[in-house]
């Protein structure tokens, strides 16, 4: 078996990457299992070669300078390529190892990701996976900057720095308890929901940007009962009839199956859809483990899209 830590670049590259992650030379040295003086020496050497300071020394720790941000993009590309090479070399020996780092929206962690991870574990038990939950708007940056190999996000605009590996179209609906006054409707307008009190997603979540124009036009565009960046909190409030939340069926599959919540499609504009996309950095050769994970995630997204009830035509 090959050594998982394939070191084919100068130590300064790895030391710089660890320092920027830890915001501390001492903590970086501890994680690297080397002396702090060795890490500091490599950082000073890099700064001398670059001709500029890479970190600001602040009371609360180190912070990247503009030069440090530029070098970070280069280092991230280098280290991701090392992971690809390591995966290909392992593949020559029949060793299915590797690591996949995923940045994802909260909804995908409920059923979609666990289903994909289960299949991944069955096929490639030696592959490790890391997951960071964040809002859709910050996920492209995590993919481009090398913090994640793959990103799962809703309703992202096109970008020249990422590629869309897969996409599924999911209808936006109003989440409410079975005992809610609107529970018997086949579909419902946002304005009618406002009459009963709504829970609005904060701007870091993609659903906020889909709902914002409707909220602005609604005759009852009063202040929402609550604004939150937690879809789980919004679901809990909807269960207790403390307001109507809005999202796709992704992330509430179990609640719907148990009858604890209803998902009633919004009728505005003939139906509003949100695209759940799987993203990777453009022009990057993905390691074997990342390719395998991307394939399984794409299958899970496609499966759920096919399960969507075509209650109204999708408006492009």
PDB file of C-alpha atoms in Angstrom:
ATOM      1  CA  UNK A   1       0.000   0.000   0.000  1.00  0.00           C
ATOM      2  CA  UNK A   2       1.251   3.470  -0.827  1.00  0.00           C
ATOM      3  CA  UNK A   3       1.851   6.059   1.854  1.00  0.00           C
ATOM      4  CA  UNK A   4      -1.267   8.228   2.052  1.00  0.00           C
ATOM      5  CA  UNK A   5       0.909  11.323   2.649  1.00  0.00           C
ATOM      6  CA  UNK A   6       2.463  11.796  -0.752  1.00  0.00           C
ATOM      7  CA  UNK A   7       4.997  14.611  -0.314  1.00  0.00           C
ATOM      8  CA  UNK A   8       6.225  15.715  -3.731  1.00  0.00           C
ATOM      9  CA  UNK A   9       6.439  19.467  -3.088  1.00  0.00           C
ATOM     10  CA  UNK A  10       8.662  21.560  -0.848  1.00  0.00           C
ATOM     11  CA  UNK A  11       7.801  21.511   2.885  1.00  0.00           C
ATOM     12  CA  UNK A  12       7.057  25.248   2.723  1.00  0.00           C
ATOM     13  CA  UNK A  13       3.931  24.498   0.657  1.00  0.00           C
ATOM     14  CA  UNK A  14       2.503  22.159   3.295  1.00  0.00           C
ATOM     15  CA  UNK A  15       3.569  24.383   6.175  1.00  0.00           C
ATOM     16  CA  UNK A  16       1.962  27.454   4.613  1.00  0.00           C
ATOM     17  CA  UNK A  17      -1.276  25.544   3.997  1.00  0.00           C
ATOM     18  CA  UNK A  18      -1.431  24.334   7.598  1.00  0.00           C
ATOM     19  CA  UNK A  19      -0.665  27.779   9.044  1.00  0.00           C
ATOM     20  CA  UNK A  20      -3.437  29.402   7.001  1.00  0.00           C
ATOM     21  CA  UNK A  21      -5.871  26.747   8.213  1.00  0.00           C
ATOM     22  CA  UNK A  22      -4.864  27.041  11.873  1.00  0.00           C
ATOM     23  CA  UNK A  23      -4.213  30.812  11.942  1.00  0.00           C
ATOM     24  CA  UNK A  24      -1.293  29.931  14.199  1.00  0.00           C
ATOM     25  CA  UNK A  25       2.308  28.813  13.674  1.00  0.00           C
ATOM     26  CA  UNK A  26       2.347  26.966  16.994  1.00  0.00           C
ATOM     27  CA  UNK A  27      -0.846  25.018  16.260  1.00  0.00           C
ATOM     28  CA  UNK A  28       0.310  24.272  12.712  1.00  0.00           C
ATOM     29  CA  UNK A  29       3.595  22.926  14.082  1.00  0.00           C
ATOM     30  CA  UNK A  30       1.713  20.725  16.550  1.00  0.00           C
ATOM     31  CA  UNK A  31      -0.443  19.217  13.804  1.00  0.00           C
ATOM     32  CA  UNK A  32       2.566  18.738  11.517  1.00  0.00           C
ATOM     33  CA  UNK A  33       4.573  17.243  14.374  1.00  0.00           C
ATOM     34  CA  UNK A  34       7.524  19.566  13.786  1.00  0.00           C
ATOM     35  CA  UNK A  35       9.123  22.406  15.736  1.00  0.00           C
ATOM     36  CA  UNK A  36       7.488  25.852  15.628  1.00  0.00           C
ATOM     37  CA  UNK A  37      10.835  27.312  14.579  1.00  0.00           C
ATOM     38  CA  UNK A  38      10.875  25.044  11.508  1.00  0.00           C
ATOM     39  CA  UNK A  39       7.425  26.239  10.452  1.00  0.00           C
ATOM     40  CA  UNK A  40       8.304  29.891  11.071  1.00  0.00           C
ATOM     41  CA  UNK A  41      11.527  29.503   9.079  1.00  0.00           C
ATOM     42  CA  UNK A  42       9.640  28.122   6.067  1.00  0.00           C
ATOM     43  CA  UNK A  43       7.053  30.923   6.215  1.00  0.00           C
ATOM     44  CA  UNK A  44       9.791  33.561   6.347  1.00  0.00           C
ATOM     45  CA  UNK A  45      11.512  31.870   3.401  1.00  0.00           C
ATOM     46  CA  UNK A  46       8.287  31.970   1.396  1.00  0.00           C
ATOM     47  CA  UNK A  47       7.734  35.628   2.252  1.00  0.00           C
ATOM     48  CA  UNK A  48      11.254  36.403   1.115  1.00  0.00           C
ATOM     49  CA  UNK A  49      10.682  34.615  -2.206  1.00  0.00           C
ATOM     50  CA  UNK A  50       7.307  36.274  -2.740  1.00  0.00           C
ATOM     51  CA  UNK A  51       8.621  39.658  -1.686  1.00  0.00           C
ATOM     52  CA  UNK A  52       5.663  40.388   0.563  1.00  0.00           C
ATOM     53  CA  UNK A  53       4.230  39.403   3.930  1.00  0.00           C
ATOM     54  CA  UNK A  54       1.847  36.450   3.687  1.00  0.00           C
ATOM     55  CA  UNK A  55       0.259  36.863   7.125  1.00  0.00           C
ATOM     56  CA  UNK A  56      -0.713  39.727   9.370  1.00  0.00           C
ATOM     57  CA  UNK A  57       0.426  39.070  12.944  1.00  0.00           C
ATOM     58  CA  UNK A  58      -2.626  39.997  15.045  1.00  0.00           C
ATOM     59  CA  UNK A  59      -3.356  39.506  18.777  1.00  0.00           C
ATOM     60  CA  UNK A  60      -5.995  36.895  17.931  1.00  0.00           C
ATOM     61  CA  UNK A  61      -3.773  34.976  15.502  1.00  0.00           C
ATOM     62  CA  UNK A  62      -2.511  35.132  11.935  1.00  0.00           C
ATOM     63  CA  UNK A  63      -4.592  36.471   9.057  1.00  0.00           C
ATOM     64  CA  UNK A  64      -3.791  36.177   5.359  1.00  0.00           C
ATOM     65  CA  UNK A  65      -2.646  39.306   3.549  1.00  0.00           C
ATOM     66  CA  UNK A  66      -3.585  40.013  -0.075  1.00  0.00           C
ATOM     67  CA  UNK A  67      -0.377  38.254  -1.130  1.00  0.00           C
ATOM     68  CA  UNK A  68      -1.292  35.341   1.131  1.00  0.00           C
ATOM     69  CA  UNK A  69      -4.708  35.047  -0.516  1.00  0.00           C
ATOM     70  CA  UNK A  70      -3.082  34.875  -3.944  1.00  0.00           C
ATOM     71  CA  UNK A  71      -0.627  32.200  -2.808  1.00  0.00           C
ATOM     72  CA  UNK A  72      -3.482  30.264  -1.180  1.00  0.00           C
ATOM     73  CA  UNK A  73      -5.181  29.761  -4.541  1.00  0.00           C
ATOM     74  CA  UNK A  74      -1.953  28.426  -6.043  1.00  0.00           C
ATOM     75  CA  UNK A  75      -1.216  26.138  -3.096  1.00  0.00           C
ATOM     76  CA  UNK A  76      -4.774  24.758  -3.082  1.00  0.00           C
ATOM     77  CA  UNK A  77      -4.454  23.780  -6.741  1.00  0.00           C
ATOM     78  CA  UNK A  78      -1.096  22.106  -6.084  1.00  0.00           C
ATOM     79  CA  UNK A  79      -2.316  20.084  -3.115  1.00  0.00           C
ATOM     80  CA  UNK A  80      -5.512  19.012  -4.842  1.00  0.00           C
ATOM     81  CA  UNK A  81      -3.429  17.752  -7.750  1.00  0.00           C
ATOM     82  CA  UNK A  82      -1.226  15.804  -5.337  1.00  0.00           C
ATOM     83  CA  UNK A  83      -4.380  14.076  -4.082  1.00  0.00           C
ATOM     84  CA  UNK A  84      -5.337  13.221  -7.670  1.00  0.00           C
ATOM     85  CA  UNK A  85      -1.888  11.751  -8.377  1.00  0.00           C
ATOM     86  CA  UNK A  86      -1.965   9.777  -5.131  1.00  0.00           C
ATOM     87  CA  UNK A  87      -5.354   8.348  -6.055  1.00  0.00           C
ATOM     88  CA  UNK A  88      -4.158   7.330  -9.525  1.00  0.00           C
ATOM     89  CA  UNK A  89      -1.027   5.688  -8.098  1.00  0.00           C
ATOM     90  CA  UNK A  90      -3.133   3.838  -5.546  1.00  0.00           C
ATOM     91  CA  UNK A  91      -5.403   2.744  -8.387  1.00  0.00           C
ATOM     92  CA  UNK A  92      -2.456   1.089 -10.150  1.00  0.00           C
ATOM     93  CA  UNK A  93      -2.066  -1.137  -7.112  1.00  0.00           C
ATOM     94  CA  UNK A  94      -5.754  -1.844  -6.787  1.00  0.00           C
ATOM     95  CA  UNK A  95      -6.017   0.215  -3.599  1.00  0.00           C
ATOM     96  CA  UNK A  96      -9.275   2.162  -3.446  1.00  0.00           C
ATOM     97  CA  UNK A  97      -8.233   4.844  -0.981  1.00  0.00           C
ATOM     98  CA  UNK A  98      -8.491   8.608  -0.919  1.00  0.00           C
ATOM     99  CA  UNK A  99     -10.366  11.447   0.720  1.00  0.00           C
ATOM    100  CA  UNK A 100     -13.372  13.456  -0.470  1.00  0.00           C
ATOM    101  CA  UNK A 101     -14.215  16.834   1.053  1.00  0.00           C
ATOM    102  CA  UNK A 102     -17.778  18.075   0.487  1.00  0.00           C
ATOM    103  CA  UNK A 103     -19.364  21.484   1.114  1.00  0.00           C
ATOM    104  CA  UNK A 104     -23.138  21.094   1.244  1.00  0.00           C
ATOM    105  CA  UNK A 105     -26.424  22.750   2.072  1.00  0.00           C
ATOM    106  CA  UNK A 106     -28.221  21.534   5.179  1.00  0.00           C
ATOM    107  CA  UNK A 107     -31.116  19.871   3.368  1.00  0.00           C
ATOM    108  CA  UNK A 108     -28.879  17.387   1.566  1.00  0.00           C
ATOM    109  CA  UNK A 109     -27.574  16.004   4.866  1.00  0.00           C
ATOM    110  CA  UNK A 110     -30.905  14.481   5.879  1.00  0.00           C
ATOM    111  CA  UNK A 111     -31.331  11.693   3.320  1.00  0.00           C
ATOM    112  CA  UNK A 112     -29.457  12.407   0.089  1.00  0.00           C
ATOM    113  CA  UNK A 113     -25.905  12.417   1.459  1.00  0.00           C
ATOM    114  CA  UNK A 114     -26.404   9.488   3.881  1.00  0.00           C
ATOM    115  CA  UNK A 115     -27.767   7.379   1.004  1.00  0.00           C
ATOM    116  CA  UNK A 116     -24.758   8.217  -1.176  1.00  0.00           C
ATOM    117  CA  UNK A 117     -22.317   7.674   1.701  1.00  0.00           C
ATOM    118  CA  UNK A 118     -23.762   4.241   2.438  1.00  0.00           C
ATOM    119  CA  UNK A 119     -23.192   3.157  -1.148  1.00  0.00           C
ATOM    120  CA  UNK A 120     -19.724   4.725  -1.128  1.00  0.00           C
ATOM    121  CA  UNK A 121     -18.769   2.823   2.030  1.00  0.00           C
ATOM    122  CA  UNK A 122     -19.993  -0.459   0.536  1.00  0.00           C
ATOM    123  CA  UNK A 123     -17.907   0.010  -2.628  1.00  0.00           C
ATOM    124  CA  UNK A 124     -14.873   1.894  -1.336  1.00  0.00           C
ATOM    125  CA  UNK A 125     -14.558   1.243   2.424  1.00  0.00           C
ATOM    126  CA  UNK A 126     -11.088   2.837   2.642  1.00  0.00           C
ATOM    127  CA  UNK A 127     -12.157   6.212   1.254  1.00  0.00           C
ATOM    128  CA  UNK A 128     -12.637   8.875   3.934  1.00  0.00           C
ATOM    129  CA  UNK A 129     -15.168  11.706   3.653  1.00  0.00           C
ATOM    130  CA  UNK A 130     -15.352  15.157   5.197  1.00  0.00           C
ATOM    131  CA  UNK A 131     -18.501  17.308   5.215  1.00  0.00           C
ATOM    132  CA  UNK A 132     -19.004  21.003   5.944  1.00  0.00           C
ATOM    133  CA  UNK A 133     -22.556  22.407   6.090  1.00  0.00           C
ATOM    134  CA  UNK A 134     -22.956  25.993   4.879  1.00  0.00           C
ATOM    135  CA  UNK A 135     -25.238  28.246   2.878  1.00  0.00           C
ATOM    136  CA  UNK A 136     -25.452  27.875  -0.904  1.00  0.00           C
ATOM    137  CA  UNK A 137     -23.926  31.291  -1.544  1.00  0.00           C
ATOM    138  CA  UNK A 138     -20.596  30.397   0.110  1.00  0.00           C
ATOM    139  CA  UNK A 139     -20.187  26.947  -1.437  1.00  0.00           C
ATOM    140  CA  UNK A 140     -18.658  28.013  -4.804  1.00  0.00           C
ATOM    141  CA  UNK A 141     -15.874  29.799  -2.940  1.00  0.00           C
ATOM    142  CA  UNK A 142     -15.122  26.654  -0.926  1.00  0.00           C
ATOM    143  CA  UNK A 143     -14.844  24.640  -4.152  1.00  0.00           C
ATOM    144  CA  UNK A 144     -12.741  27.207  -6.022  1.00  0.00           C
ATOM    145  CA  UNK A 145     -10.383  27.808  -3.084  1.00  0.00           C
ATOM    146  CA  UNK A 146      -9.753  24.118  -2.545  1.00  0.00           C
ATOM    147  CA  UNK A 147     -11.574  23.808   0.768  1.00  0.00           C
ATOM    148  CA  UNK A 148     -13.913  21.268  -0.839  1.00  0.00           C
ATOM    149  CA  UNK A 149     -13.639  18.830  -3.732  1.00  0.00           C
ATOM    150  CA  UNK A 150     -17.375  18.904  -4.396  1.00  0.00           C
ATOM    151  CA  UNK A 151     -20.143  21.354  -3.564  1.00  0.00           C
ATOM    152  CA  UNK A 152     -23.879  20.671  -3.228  1.00  0.00           C
ATOM    153  CA  UNK A 153     -25.896  23.874  -3.493  1.00  0.00           C
ATOM    154  CA  UNK A 154     -29.261  25.230  -4.587  1.00  0.00           C
ATOM    155  CA  UNK A 155     -29.931  27.897  -7.211  1.00  0.00           C
ATOM    156  CA  UNK A 156     -26.401  29.034  -7.992  1.00  0.00           C
ATOM    157  CA  UNK A 157     -25.706  31.401 -10.904  1.00  0.00           C
ATOM    158  CA  UNK A 158     -23.327  30.275 -13.629  1.00  0.00           C
ATOM    159  CA  UNK A 159     -19.642  30.696 -12.849  1.00  0.00           C
ATOM    160  CA  UNK A 160     -16.516  30.607 -15.001  1.00  0.00           C
ATOM    161  CA  UNK A 161     -14.614  28.957 -12.134  1.00  0.00           C
ATOM    162  CA  UNK A 162     -16.844  25.943 -11.471  1.00  0.00           C
ATOM    163  CA  UNK A 163     -18.509  23.213 -13.500  1.00  0.00           C
ATOM    164  CA  UNK A 164     -21.906  21.732 -12.814  1.00  0.00           C
ATOM    165  CA  UNK A 165     -21.386  17.970 -12.576  1.00  0.00           C
ATOM    166  CA  UNK A 166     -25.090  17.242 -12.133  1.00  0.00           C
ATOM    167  CA  UNK A 167     -28.320  19.151 -11.502  1.00  0.00           C
ATOM    168  CA  UNK A 168     -31.823  18.259 -10.344  1.00  0.00           C
ATOM    169  CA  UNK A 169     -34.911  20.477 -10.555  1.00  0.00           C
ATOM    170  CA  UNK A 170     -37.067  20.549  -7.415  1.00  0.00           C
ATOM    171  CA  UNK A 171     -40.267  22.455  -6.830  1.00  0.00           C
ATOM    172  CA  UNK A 172     -40.439  25.025  -4.071  1.00  0.00           C
ATOM    173  CA  UNK A 173     -43.325  24.550  -1.686  1.00  0.00           C
ATOM    174  CA  UNK A 174     -44.867  25.768   1.548  1.00  0.00           C
ATOM    175  CA  UNK A 175     -44.120  23.603   4.575  1.00  0.00           C
ATOM    176  CA  UNK A 176     -46.897  23.374   7.130  1.00  0.00           C
ATOM    177  CA  UNK A 177     -48.418  21.036   9.684  1.00  0.00           C
ATOM    178  CA  UNK A 178     -51.354  18.796   8.649  1.00  0.00           C
ATOM    179  CA  UNK A 179     -53.666  20.840  10.889  1.00  0.00           C
ATOM    180  CA  UNK A 180     -52.862  24.177   9.234  1.00  0.00           C
ATOM    181  CA  UNK A 181     -55.809  26.094   7.661  1.00  0.00           C
ATOM    182  CA  UNK A 182     -54.158  25.827   4.209  1.00  0.00           C
ATOM    183  CA  UNK A 183     -53.377  22.112   4.533  1.00  0.00           C
ATOM    184  CA  UNK A 184     -56.144  21.039   2.163  1.00  0.00           C
ATOM    185  CA  UNK A 185     -54.927  23.115  -0.799  1.00  0.00           C
ATOM    186  CA  UNK A 186     -53.358  21.454  -3.851  1.00  0.00           C
ATOM    187  CA  UNK A 187     -51.158  24.511  -4.332  1.00  0.00           C
ATOM    188  CA  UNK A 188     -50.959  27.888  -2.662  1.00  0.00           C
ATOM    189  CA  UNK A 189     -49.752  31.404  -3.453  1.00  0.00           C
ATOM    190  CA  UNK A 190     -47.126  33.156  -1.381  1.00  0.00           C
ATOM    191  CA  UNK A 191     -49.567  35.988  -0.663  1.00  0.00           C
ATOM    192  CA  UNK A 192     -52.010  33.565   0.973  1.00  0.00           C
ATOM    193  CA  UNK A 193     -49.187  32.147   3.075  1.00  0.00           C
ATOM    194  CA  UNK A 194     -48.351  35.668   4.256  1.00  0.00           C
ATOM    195  CA  UNK A 195     -51.850  35.969   5.668  1.00  0.00           C
ATOM    196  CA  UNK A 196     -51.019  33.137   8.071  1.00  0.00           C
ATOM    197  CA  UNK A 197     -47.458  34.179   8.947  1.00  0.00           C
ATOM    198  CA  UNK A 198     -44.285  33.104   7.186  1.00  0.00           C
ATOM    199  CA  UNK A 199     -40.777  32.082   8.230  1.00  0.00           C
ATOM    200  CA  UNK A 200     -38.176  33.647   5.959  1.00  0.00           C
ATOM    201  CA  UNK A 201     -34.733  32.255   5.179  1.00  0.00           C
ATOM    202  CA  UNK A 202     -31.785  34.613   5.644  1.00  0.00           C
ATOM    203  CA  UNK A 203     -29.820  35.846   2.648  1.00  0.00           C
ATOM    204  CA  UNK A 204     -27.063  33.220   2.850  1.00  0.00           C
ATOM    205  CA  UNK A 205     -29.618  30.585   1.884  1.00  0.00           C
ATOM    206  CA  UNK A 206     -30.684  30.306  -1.748  1.00  0.00           C
ATOM    207  CA  UNK A 207     -34.401  30.048  -0.933  1.00  0.00           C
ATOM    208  CA  UNK A 208     -34.260  33.639   0.362  1.00  0.00           C
ATOM    209  CA  UNK A 209     -33.450  34.919  -3.133  1.00  0.00           C
ATOM    210  CA  UNK A 210     -36.218  32.837  -4.721  1.00  0.00           C
ATOM    211  CA  UNK A 211     -38.830  34.060  -2.248  1.00  0.00           C
ATOM    212  CA  UNK A 212     -37.710  37.711  -1.939  1.00  0.00           C
ATOM    213  CA  UNK A 213     -39.466  38.944  -5.137  1.00  0.00           C
ATOM    214  CA  UNK A 214     -42.700  37.247  -4.044  1.00  0.00           C
ATOM    215  CA  UNK A 215     -42.487  38.783  -0.600  1.00  0.00           C
ATOM    216  CA  UNK A 216     -41.927  42.233  -2.094  1.00  0.00           C
ATOM    217  CA  UNK A 217     -44.991  41.943  -4.322  1.00  0.00           C
ATOM    218  CA  UNK A 218     -47.297  40.344  -1.763  1.00  0.00           C
ATOM    219  CA  UNK A 219     -50.079  42.611  -0.546  1.00  0.00           C
ATOM    220  CA  UNK A 220     -49.453  41.387   2.983  1.00  0.00           C
ATOM    221  CA  UNK A 221     -45.692  41.941   2.791  1.00  0.00           C
ATOM    222  CA  UNK A 222     -45.394  42.559   6.488  1.00  0.00           C
ATOM    223  CA  UNK A 223     -42.346  41.567   8.491  1.00  0.00           C
ATOM    224  CA  UNK A 224     -41.890  37.763   8.646  1.00  0.00           C
ATOM    225  CA  UNK A 225     -42.546  36.084  11.980  1.00  0.00           C
ATOM    226  CA  UNK A 226     -38.983  34.866  12.015  1.00  0.00           C
ATOM    227  CA  UNK A 227     -35.848  34.983   9.882  1.00  0.00           C
ATOM    228  CA  UNK A 228     -33.305  32.209  10.196  1.00  0.00           C
ATOM    229  CA  UNK A 229     -30.398  30.574   8.388  1.00  0.00           C
ATOM    230  CA  UNK A 230     -31.441  27.193   9.847  1.00  0.00           C
ATOM    231  CA  UNK A 231     -33.861  25.203   7.758  1.00  0.00           C
ATOM    232  CA  UNK A 232     -34.192  22.719  10.613  1.00  0.00           C
ATOM    233  CA  UNK A 233     -35.466  25.476  12.937  1.00  0.00           C
ATOM    234  CA  UNK A 234     -37.904  26.599  10.239  1.00  0.00           C
ATOM    235  CA  UNK A 235     -39.217  23.031   9.925  1.00  0.00           C
ATOM    236  CA  UNK A 236     -39.645  22.715  13.676  1.00  0.00           C
ATOM    237  CA  UNK A 237     -41.645  25.949  13.803  1.00  0.00           C
ATOM    238  CA  UNK A 238     -43.794  24.819  10.879  1.00  0.00           C
ATOM    239  CA  UNK A 239     -44.526  21.532  12.687  1.00  0.00           C
ATOM    240  CA  UNK A 240     -45.835  23.518  15.638  1.00  0.00           C
ATOM    241  CA  UNK A 241     -47.931  25.813  13.384  1.00  0.00           C
ATOM    242  CA  UNK A 242     -45.843  28.852  14.299  1.00  0.00           C
ATOM    243  CA  UNK A 243     -45.463  29.870  10.678  1.00  0.00           C
ATOM    244  CA  UNK A 244     -45.076  28.592   7.124  1.00  0.00           C
ATOM    245  CA  UNK A 245     -41.584  27.727   5.876  1.00  0.00           C
ATOM    246  CA  UNK A 246     -40.477  27.364   2.259  1.00  0.00           C
ATOM    247  CA  UNK A 247     -38.146  24.874   0.621  1.00  0.00           C
ATOM    248  CA  UNK A 248     -38.023  21.931  -1.756  1.00  0.00           C
ATOM    249  CA  UNK A 249     -38.801  18.374  -0.682  1.00  0.00           C
ATOM    250  CA  UNK A 250     -35.058  17.726  -0.267  1.00  0.00           C
ATOM    251  CA  UNK A 251     -34.400  17.408   3.447  1.00  0.00           C
ATOM    252  CA  UNK A 252     -37.997  16.824   4.535  1.00  0.00           C
ATOM    253  CA  UNK A 253     -38.544  13.416   2.951  1.00  0.00           C
ATOM    254  CA  UNK A 254     -38.893  11.624   6.288  1.00  0.00           C
ATOM    255  CA  UNK A 255     -41.248  14.285   7.731  1.00  0.00           C
ATOM    256  CA  UNK A 256     -43.490  13.989   4.693  1.00  0.00           C
ATOM    257  CA  UNK A 257     -43.478  10.196   4.807  1.00  0.00           C
ATOM    258  CA  UNK A 258     -44.490  10.244   8.487  1.00  0.00           C
ATOM    259  CA  UNK A 259     -47.198  12.818   7.830  1.00  0.00           C
ATOM    260  CA  UNK A 260     -45.661  15.336  10.242  1.00  0.00           C
ATOM    261  CA  UNK A 261     -45.389  18.009   7.556  1.00  0.00           C
ATOM    262  CA  UNK A 262     -47.023  18.835   4.242  1.00  0.00           C
ATOM    263  CA  UNK A 263     -45.232  20.249   1.209  1.00  0.00           C
ATOM    264  CA  UNK A 264     -47.728  22.276  -0.826  1.00  0.00           C
ATOM    265  CA  UNK A 265     -46.310  23.631  -4.112  1.00  0.00           C
ATOM    266  CA  UNK A 266     -46.286  27.389  -4.599  1.00  0.00           C
ATOM    267  CA  UNK A 267     -48.571  28.477  -7.436  1.00  0.00           C
ATOM    268  CA  UNK A 268     -46.785  31.776  -8.159  1.00  0.00           C
ATOM    269  CA  UNK A 269     -45.441  32.090 -11.724  1.00  0.00           C
ATOM    270  CA  UNK A 270     -46.891  28.692 -12.563  1.00  0.00           C
ATOM    271  CA  UNK A 271     -44.520  27.028 -10.120  1.00  0.00           C
ATOM    272  CA  UNK A 272     -41.104  27.954  -8.759  1.00  0.00           C
ATOM    273  CA  UNK A 273     -38.231  25.507  -9.056  1.00  0.00           C
ATOM    274  CA  UNK A 274     -34.854  25.449  -7.377  1.00  0.00           C
ATOM    275  CA  UNK A 275     -31.939  23.609  -8.964  1.00  0.00           C
ATOM    276  CA  UNK A 276     -29.828  21.411  -6.692  1.00  0.00           C
ATOM    277  CA  UNK A 277     -26.440  21.225  -8.359  1.00  0.00           C
ATOM    278  CA  UNK A 278     -23.264  19.267  -7.736  1.00  0.00           C
ATOM    279  CA  UNK A 279     -20.204  21.415  -8.456  1.00  0.00           C
ATOM    280  CA  UNK A 280     -16.456  20.968  -8.892  1.00  0.00           C
ATOM    281  CA  UNK A 281     -13.681  23.378  -9.770  1.00  0.00           C
ATOM    282  CA  UNK A 282     -13.321  23.954 -13.493  1.00  0.00           C
ATOM    283  CA  UNK A 283     -10.302  22.461 -15.273  1.00  0.00           C
ATOM    284  CA  UNK A 284      -9.417  20.244 -12.324  1.00  0.00           C
ATOM    285  CA  UNK A 285      -8.715  16.551 -12.863  1.00  0.00           C
ATOM    286  CA  UNK A 286     -10.698  14.916 -10.080  1.00  0.00           C
ATOM    287  CA  UNK A 287      -9.053  12.107  -8.079  1.00  0.00           C
ATOM    288  CA  UNK A 288     -10.579   8.659  -8.455  1.00  0.00           C
ATOM    289  CA  UNK A 289     -12.284   8.781  -5.057  1.00  0.00           C
ATOM    290  CA  UNK A 290     -13.856  12.165  -5.844  1.00  0.00           C
ATOM    291  CA  UNK A 291     -15.046  10.918  -9.228  1.00  0.00           C
ATOM    292  CA  UNK A 292     -16.680   7.897  -7.573  1.00  0.00           C
ATOM    293  CA  UNK A 293     -18.399  10.117  -4.978  1.00  0.00           C
ATOM    294  CA  UNK A 294     -19.589  12.534  -7.678  1.00  0.00           C
ATOM    295  CA  UNK A 295     -21.088   9.649  -9.643  1.00  0.00           C
ATOM    296  CA  UNK A 296     -23.042   8.338  -6.644  1.00  0.00           C
ATOM    297  CA  UNK A 297     -24.252  11.812  -5.657  1.00  0.00           C
ATOM    298  CA  UNK A 298     -25.412  12.421  -9.228  1.00  0.00           C
ATOM    299  CA  UNK A 299     -27.418   9.193  -9.145  1.00  0.00           C
ATOM    300  CA  UNK A 300     -29.064  10.186  -5.853  1.00  0.00           C
ATOM    301  CA  UNK A 301     -29.976  13.636  -7.201  1.00  0.00           C
ATOM    302  CA  UNK A 302     -31.433  12.154 -10.397  1.00  0.00           C
ATOM    303  CA  UNK A 303     -33.419   9.569  -8.417  1.00  0.00           C
ATOM    304  CA  UNK A 304     -35.047  12.276  -6.291  1.00  0.00           C
ATOM    305  CA  UNK A 305     -35.789  14.462  -9.293  1.00  0.00           C
ATOM    306  CA  UNK A 306     -37.638  11.575 -10.932  1.00  0.00           C
ATOM    307  CA  UNK A 307     -39.679  11.158  -7.747  1.00  0.00           C
ATOM    308  CA  UNK A 308     -40.918  14.741  -7.909  1.00  0.00           C
ATOM    309  CA  UNK A 309     -44.685  14.969  -8.502  1.00  0.00           C
ATOM    310  CA  UNK A 310     -45.247  16.816 -11.797  1.00  0.00           C
ATOM    311  CA  UNK A 311     -48.209  18.776 -10.468  1.00  0.00           C
ATOM    312  CA  UNK A 312     -47.508  21.771 -12.689  1.00  0.00           C
ATOM    313  CA  UNK A 313     -45.254  22.530 -15.666  1.00  0.00           C
ATOM    314  CA  UNK A 314     -41.842  23.947 -14.855  1.00  0.00           C
ATOM    315  CA  UNK A 315     -41.260  27.536 -15.922  1.00  0.00           C
ATOM    316  CA  UNK A 316     -37.777  28.139 -17.373  1.00  0.00           C
TER     317      UNK A 316
END
